[in-house]
Coordinates of C-alpha atoms in Angstrom, one line a residue:
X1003 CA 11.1 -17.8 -13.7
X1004 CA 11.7 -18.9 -10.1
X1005 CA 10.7 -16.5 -7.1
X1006 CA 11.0 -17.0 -3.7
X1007 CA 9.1 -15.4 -0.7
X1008 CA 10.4 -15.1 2.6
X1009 CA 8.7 -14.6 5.7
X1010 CA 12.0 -13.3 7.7
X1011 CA 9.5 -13.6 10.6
X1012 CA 9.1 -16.5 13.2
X1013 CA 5.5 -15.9 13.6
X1014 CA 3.8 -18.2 10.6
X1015 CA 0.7 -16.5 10.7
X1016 CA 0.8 -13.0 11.7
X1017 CA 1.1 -9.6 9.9
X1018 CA 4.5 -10.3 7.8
X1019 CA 2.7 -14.5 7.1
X1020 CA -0.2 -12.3 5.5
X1021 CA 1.7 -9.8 3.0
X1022 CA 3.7 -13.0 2.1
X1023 CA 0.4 -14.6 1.0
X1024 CA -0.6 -11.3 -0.5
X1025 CA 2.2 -11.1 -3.0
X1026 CA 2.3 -14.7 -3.6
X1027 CA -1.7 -14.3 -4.8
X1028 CA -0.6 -10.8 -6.6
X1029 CA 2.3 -12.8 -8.4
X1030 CA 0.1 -16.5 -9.3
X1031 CA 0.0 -17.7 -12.7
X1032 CA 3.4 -15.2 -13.4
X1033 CA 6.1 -17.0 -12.1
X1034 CA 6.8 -20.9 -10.4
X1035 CA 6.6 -19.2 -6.5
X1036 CA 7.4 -20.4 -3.4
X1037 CA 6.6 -19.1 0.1
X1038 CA 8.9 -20.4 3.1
X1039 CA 9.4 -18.7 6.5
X1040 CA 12.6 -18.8 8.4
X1041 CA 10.7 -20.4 11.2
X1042 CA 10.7 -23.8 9.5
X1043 CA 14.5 -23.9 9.5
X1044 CA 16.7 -25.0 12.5
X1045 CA 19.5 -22.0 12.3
X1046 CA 22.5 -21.8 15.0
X1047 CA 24.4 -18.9 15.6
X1048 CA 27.6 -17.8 14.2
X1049 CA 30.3 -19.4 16.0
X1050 CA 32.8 -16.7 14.4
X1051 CA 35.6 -19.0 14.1
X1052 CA 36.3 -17.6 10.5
X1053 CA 36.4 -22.0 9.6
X1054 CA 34.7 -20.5 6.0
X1055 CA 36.9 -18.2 5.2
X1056 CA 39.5 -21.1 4.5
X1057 CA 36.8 -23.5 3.6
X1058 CA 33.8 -22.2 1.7
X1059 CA 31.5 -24.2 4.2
X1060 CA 30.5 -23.7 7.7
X1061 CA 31.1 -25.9 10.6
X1062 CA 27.8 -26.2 11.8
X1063 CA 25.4 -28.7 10.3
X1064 CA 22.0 -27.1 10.4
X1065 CA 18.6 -25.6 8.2
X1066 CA 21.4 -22.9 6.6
X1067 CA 22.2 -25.2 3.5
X1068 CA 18.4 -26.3 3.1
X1069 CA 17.5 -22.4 3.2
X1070 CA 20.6 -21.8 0.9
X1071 CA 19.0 -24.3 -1.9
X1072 CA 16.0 -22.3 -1.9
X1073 CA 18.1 -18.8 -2.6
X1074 CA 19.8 -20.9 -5.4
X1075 CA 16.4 -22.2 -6.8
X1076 CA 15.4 -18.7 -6.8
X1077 CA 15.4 -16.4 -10.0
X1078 CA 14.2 -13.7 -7.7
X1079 CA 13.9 -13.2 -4.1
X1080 CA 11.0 -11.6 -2.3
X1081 CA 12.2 -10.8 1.2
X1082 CA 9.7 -9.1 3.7
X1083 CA 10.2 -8.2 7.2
X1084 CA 8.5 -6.8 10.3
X1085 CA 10.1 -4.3 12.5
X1086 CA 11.9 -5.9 16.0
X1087 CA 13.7 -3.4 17.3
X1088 CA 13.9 -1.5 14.1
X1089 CA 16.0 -4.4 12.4
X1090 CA 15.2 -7.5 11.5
X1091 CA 14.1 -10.3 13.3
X1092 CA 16.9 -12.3 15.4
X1093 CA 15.8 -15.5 14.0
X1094 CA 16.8 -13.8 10.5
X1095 CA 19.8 -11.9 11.4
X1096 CA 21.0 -15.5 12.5
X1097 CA 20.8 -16.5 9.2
X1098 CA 22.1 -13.6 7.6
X1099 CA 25.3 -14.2 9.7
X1100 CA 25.3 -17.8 8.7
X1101 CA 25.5 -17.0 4.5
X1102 CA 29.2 -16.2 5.9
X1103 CA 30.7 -18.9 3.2
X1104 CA 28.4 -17.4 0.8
X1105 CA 30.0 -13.9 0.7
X1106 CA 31.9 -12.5 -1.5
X1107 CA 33.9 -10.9 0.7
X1108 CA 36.5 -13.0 0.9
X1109 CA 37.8 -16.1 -1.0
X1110 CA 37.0 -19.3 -1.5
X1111 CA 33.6 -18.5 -1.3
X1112 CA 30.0 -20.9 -2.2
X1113 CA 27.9 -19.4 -4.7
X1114 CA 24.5 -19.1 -5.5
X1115 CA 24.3 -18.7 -8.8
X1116 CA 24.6 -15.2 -10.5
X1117 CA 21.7 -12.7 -12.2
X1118 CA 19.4 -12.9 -9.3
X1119 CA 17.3 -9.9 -8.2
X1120 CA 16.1 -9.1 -5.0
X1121 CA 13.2 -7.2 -4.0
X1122 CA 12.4 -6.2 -0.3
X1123 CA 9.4 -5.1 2.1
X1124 CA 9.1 -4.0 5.7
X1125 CA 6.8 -3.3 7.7
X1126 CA 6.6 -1.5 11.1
X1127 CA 3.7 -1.1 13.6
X1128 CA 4.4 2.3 13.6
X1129 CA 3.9 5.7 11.9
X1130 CA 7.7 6.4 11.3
X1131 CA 9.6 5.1 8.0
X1132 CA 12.8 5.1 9.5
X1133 CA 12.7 1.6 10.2
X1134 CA 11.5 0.2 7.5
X1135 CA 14.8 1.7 5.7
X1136 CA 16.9 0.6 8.3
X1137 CA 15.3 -3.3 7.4
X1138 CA 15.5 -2.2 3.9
X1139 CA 19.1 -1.4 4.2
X1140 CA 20.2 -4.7 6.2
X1141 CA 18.5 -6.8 3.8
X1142 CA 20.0 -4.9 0.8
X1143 CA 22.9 -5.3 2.8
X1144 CA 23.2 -8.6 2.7
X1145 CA 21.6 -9.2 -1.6
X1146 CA 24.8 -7.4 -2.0
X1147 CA 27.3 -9.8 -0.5
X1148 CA 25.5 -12.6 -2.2
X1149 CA 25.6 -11.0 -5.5
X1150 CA 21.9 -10.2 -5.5
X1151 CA 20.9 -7.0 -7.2
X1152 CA 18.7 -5.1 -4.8
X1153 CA 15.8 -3.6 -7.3
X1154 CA 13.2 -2.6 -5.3
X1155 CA 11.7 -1.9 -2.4
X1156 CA 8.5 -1.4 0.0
X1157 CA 8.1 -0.1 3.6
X1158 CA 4.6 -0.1 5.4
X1159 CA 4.5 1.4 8.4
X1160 CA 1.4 1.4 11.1
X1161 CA 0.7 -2.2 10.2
X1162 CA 0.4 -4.5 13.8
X1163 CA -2.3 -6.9 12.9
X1164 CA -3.1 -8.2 9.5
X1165 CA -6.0 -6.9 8.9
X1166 CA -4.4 -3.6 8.8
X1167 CA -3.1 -5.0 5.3
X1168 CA -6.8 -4.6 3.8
X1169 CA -6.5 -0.9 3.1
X1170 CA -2.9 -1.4 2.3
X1171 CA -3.5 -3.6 -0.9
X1172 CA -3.1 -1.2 -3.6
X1173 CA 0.3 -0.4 -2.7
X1174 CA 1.0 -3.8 -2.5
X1175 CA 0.0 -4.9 -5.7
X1176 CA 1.6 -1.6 -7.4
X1177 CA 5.0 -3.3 -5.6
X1178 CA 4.0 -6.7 -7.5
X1179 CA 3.1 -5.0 -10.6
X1180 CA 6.9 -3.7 -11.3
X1181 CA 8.4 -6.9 -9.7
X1182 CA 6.0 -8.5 -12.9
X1183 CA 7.3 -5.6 -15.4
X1184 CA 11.1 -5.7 -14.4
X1185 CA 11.3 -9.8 -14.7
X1186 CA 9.1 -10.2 -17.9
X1187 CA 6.4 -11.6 -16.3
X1188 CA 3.5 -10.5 -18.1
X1189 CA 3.7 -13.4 -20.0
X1190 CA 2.6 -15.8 -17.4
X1191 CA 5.4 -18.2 -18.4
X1192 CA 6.9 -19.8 -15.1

């Protein structure tokens, strides 16, 4: 089994970098992981000129088809977010609104592959839950028009540094724990 972690976060070593290394040290030995952060990809922005719709490929020649390969690789995706603005990072939405001829909401469109599951966690710097749904949601969002099936989720709230994670691992680990039931991980067969 193949799971991918995404830091949706430009900052490689922050808050979001350290949950990232939290479930990939929760999932080791269960599955062939591997950890990536949308800072190490070169992403334009959507030019909207609709070239995909027609084409099932974008105009722009960038990171978006590197990143792409590793959602295809991927069994299961592990996405997890901090708050900016209540949404989700810029650098992400970017790539979100680049997955364009990846959608299936129109046709032609590129596929990834089918039967993947996607999992989700936000987290926020403060004590309100509202957005960490509203990341949830986007993300969610966007599994769906890739033909991901959403199957979980986690939202942490009051979490600026990462050393607020420490008293926040049990939750975390709970998270991983069904992530390992629901793909029949148990076995420790990647």
């Amino acid at each position: 089994m193949n799971v991918l972690l995404i830091n949706c976060s430009p900052v490689r070593n922050g808050a979001t970098a350290e949950l990232v290394n939290l479930v990939q040290a929760f999932l080791s030995g269960k599955a062939d992981i591997r950890a990536d952060c949308i800072d190490n990809y070169d992403i334009k922005f959507c030019k909207g000129c609709r070239s995909c719709h027609k084409t099932a490929r974008c105009v722009q020649e960038d990171g978006v088809i590197q990143l792409m390969g590793q959602y295809q690789w991927a069994d299961v995706i592990v996405s997890v977010s901090p708050s900016y603005w209540a949404d989700v990072p810029g650098q992400f939405k970017a790539f979100i609104d680049r997955c364009t001829p990846w959608c299936d909401t129109h046709e032609p469109h590129a596929s990834i592959g089918g039967g993947k599951r996607g999992y989700t966690i936000a987290l926020r710097t403060g004590p309100s839950m509202g957005e960490c749904r509203r990341i949830i949601e986007t993300i969610e969002h966007f599994y769906g028009h890739l033909e991901i099936q959403p199957r979980g989720s986690l939202g942490l709230c009051s979490i600026e540094y990462k050393e607020a994670l420490e008293g926040r691992k049990a939750e975390i680990q709970e998270f991983c724990a069904k992530i390992i039931q629901e793909n029949g991980l148990e076995r420790g067969e990647p």
